GROMACS .gro file of C-alpha atoms in nm:
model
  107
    1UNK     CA    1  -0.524   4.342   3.152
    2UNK     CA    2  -0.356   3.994   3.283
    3UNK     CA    3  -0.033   3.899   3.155
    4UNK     CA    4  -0.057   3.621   2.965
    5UNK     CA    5   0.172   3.298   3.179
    6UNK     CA    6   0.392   3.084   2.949
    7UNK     CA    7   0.430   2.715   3.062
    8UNK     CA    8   0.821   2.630   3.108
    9UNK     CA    9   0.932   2.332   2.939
   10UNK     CA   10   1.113   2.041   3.173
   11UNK     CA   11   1.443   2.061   2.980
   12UNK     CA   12   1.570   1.750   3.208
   13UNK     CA   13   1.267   1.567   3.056
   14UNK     CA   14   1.300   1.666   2.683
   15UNK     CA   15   1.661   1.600   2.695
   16UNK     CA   16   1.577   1.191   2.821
   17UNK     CA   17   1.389   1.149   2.477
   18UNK     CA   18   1.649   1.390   2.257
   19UNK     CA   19   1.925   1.159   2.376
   20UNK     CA   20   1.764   0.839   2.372
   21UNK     CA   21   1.509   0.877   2.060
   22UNK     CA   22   1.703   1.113   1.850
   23UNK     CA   23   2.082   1.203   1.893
   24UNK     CA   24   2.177   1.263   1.538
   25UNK     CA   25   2.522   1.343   1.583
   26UNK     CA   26   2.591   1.018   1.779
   27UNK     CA   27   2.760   1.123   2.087
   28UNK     CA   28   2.603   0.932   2.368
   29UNK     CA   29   2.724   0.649   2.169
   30UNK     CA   30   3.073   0.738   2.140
   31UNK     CA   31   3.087   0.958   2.476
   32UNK     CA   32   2.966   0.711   2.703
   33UNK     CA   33   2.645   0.883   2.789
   34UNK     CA   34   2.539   1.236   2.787
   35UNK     CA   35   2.451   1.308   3.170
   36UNK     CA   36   2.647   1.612   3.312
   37UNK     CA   37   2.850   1.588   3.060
   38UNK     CA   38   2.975   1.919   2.893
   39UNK     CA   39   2.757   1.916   2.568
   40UNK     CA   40   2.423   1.762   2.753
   41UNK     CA   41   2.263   2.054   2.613
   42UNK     CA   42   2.349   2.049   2.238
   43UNK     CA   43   2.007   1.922   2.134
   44UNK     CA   44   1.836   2.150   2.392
   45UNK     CA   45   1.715   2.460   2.154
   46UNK     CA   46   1.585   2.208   1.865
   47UNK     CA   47   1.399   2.000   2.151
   48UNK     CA   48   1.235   2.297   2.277
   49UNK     CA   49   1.140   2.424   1.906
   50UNK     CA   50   0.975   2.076   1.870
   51UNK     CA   51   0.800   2.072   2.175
   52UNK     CA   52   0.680   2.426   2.099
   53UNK     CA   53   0.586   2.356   1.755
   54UNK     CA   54   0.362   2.056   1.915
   55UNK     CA   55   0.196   2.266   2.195
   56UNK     CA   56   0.121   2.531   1.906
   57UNK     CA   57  -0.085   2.231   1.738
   58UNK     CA   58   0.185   2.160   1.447
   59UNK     CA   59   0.090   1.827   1.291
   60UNK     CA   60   0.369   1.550   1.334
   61UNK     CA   61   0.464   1.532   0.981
   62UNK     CA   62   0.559   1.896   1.005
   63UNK     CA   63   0.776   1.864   1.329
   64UNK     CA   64   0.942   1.575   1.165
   65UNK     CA   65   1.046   1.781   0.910
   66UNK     CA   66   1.157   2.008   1.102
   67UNK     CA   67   1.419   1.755   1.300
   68UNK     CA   68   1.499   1.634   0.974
   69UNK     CA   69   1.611   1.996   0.881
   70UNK     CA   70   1.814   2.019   1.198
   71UNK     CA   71   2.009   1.675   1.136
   72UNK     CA   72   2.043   1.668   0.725
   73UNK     CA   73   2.116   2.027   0.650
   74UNK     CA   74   2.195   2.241   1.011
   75UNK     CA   75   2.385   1.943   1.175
   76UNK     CA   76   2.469   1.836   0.893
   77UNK     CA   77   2.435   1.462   0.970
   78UNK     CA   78   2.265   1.238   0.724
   79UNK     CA   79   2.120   1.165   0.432
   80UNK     CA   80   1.972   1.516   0.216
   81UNK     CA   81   1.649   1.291   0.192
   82UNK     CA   82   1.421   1.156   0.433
   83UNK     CA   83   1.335   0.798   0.381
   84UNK     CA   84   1.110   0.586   0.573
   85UNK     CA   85   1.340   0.414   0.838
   86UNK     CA   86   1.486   0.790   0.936
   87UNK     CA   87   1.082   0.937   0.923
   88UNK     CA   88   0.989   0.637   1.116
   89UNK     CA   89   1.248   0.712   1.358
   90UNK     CA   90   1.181   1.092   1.383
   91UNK     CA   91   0.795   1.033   1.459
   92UNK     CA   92   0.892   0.829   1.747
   93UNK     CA   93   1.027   1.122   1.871
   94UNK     CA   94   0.812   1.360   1.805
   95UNK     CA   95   0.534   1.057   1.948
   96UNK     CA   96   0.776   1.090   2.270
   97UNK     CA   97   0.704   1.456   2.311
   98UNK     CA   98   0.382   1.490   2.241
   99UNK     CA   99   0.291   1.205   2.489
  100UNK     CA  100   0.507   1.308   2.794
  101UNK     CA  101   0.259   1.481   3.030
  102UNK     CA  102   0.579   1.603   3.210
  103UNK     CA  103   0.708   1.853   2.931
  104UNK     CA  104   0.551   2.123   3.036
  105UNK     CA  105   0.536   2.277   3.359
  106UNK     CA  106   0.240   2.556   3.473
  107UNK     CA  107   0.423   2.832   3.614
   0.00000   0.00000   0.00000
């Protein structure tokens, strides 16, 4: 029987769109940037949920509500209700993920 191979994700990659599409917290903002900085990977296990819920064929709205999860009620950041300009936002994301042909990497 073969062993089934798992892609790996390209964490550098993810993170570029995390920090510039979604940052809910704020801190590359009001840090100055997030490069090799000490909390770089704070977004790093939601990212990877995201891009796994995407390569497992989760529809957008579903991943968005997922991020939306993370920032309003984990995070705690944000409004308890999604409206359109934070959904809007969130799909772009999600958009960014889904359309990077560098998230993944074969093995």
């Amino acid at each position: 029987m073969m062993k089934k191979v798992h892609p790996k994700i390209n964490i550098n990659r993810l993170r570029e769109i995390g920090w510039s599409l979604w940052d809910p917290i704020g801190l590359n903002q009001t840090m100055g940037g997030w490069k090799g900085r000490p909390f770089e990977d704070e977004y790093d296990t939601y990212l990877a949920k995201a891009a796994g819920m995407l390569r497992n064929n989760s529809d957008f709205a579903e991943v968005v509500d997922y991020l939306f999860f993370i920032q309003s009620q984990h995070i705690g950041m944000g409004p308890k209700e999604i409206d359109l300009r934070i959904r809007t936002k969130l799909l772009a994301v999600v958009q960014a993920i889904s359309d990077d042909p560098l998230i993944w990497c074969e093995p």
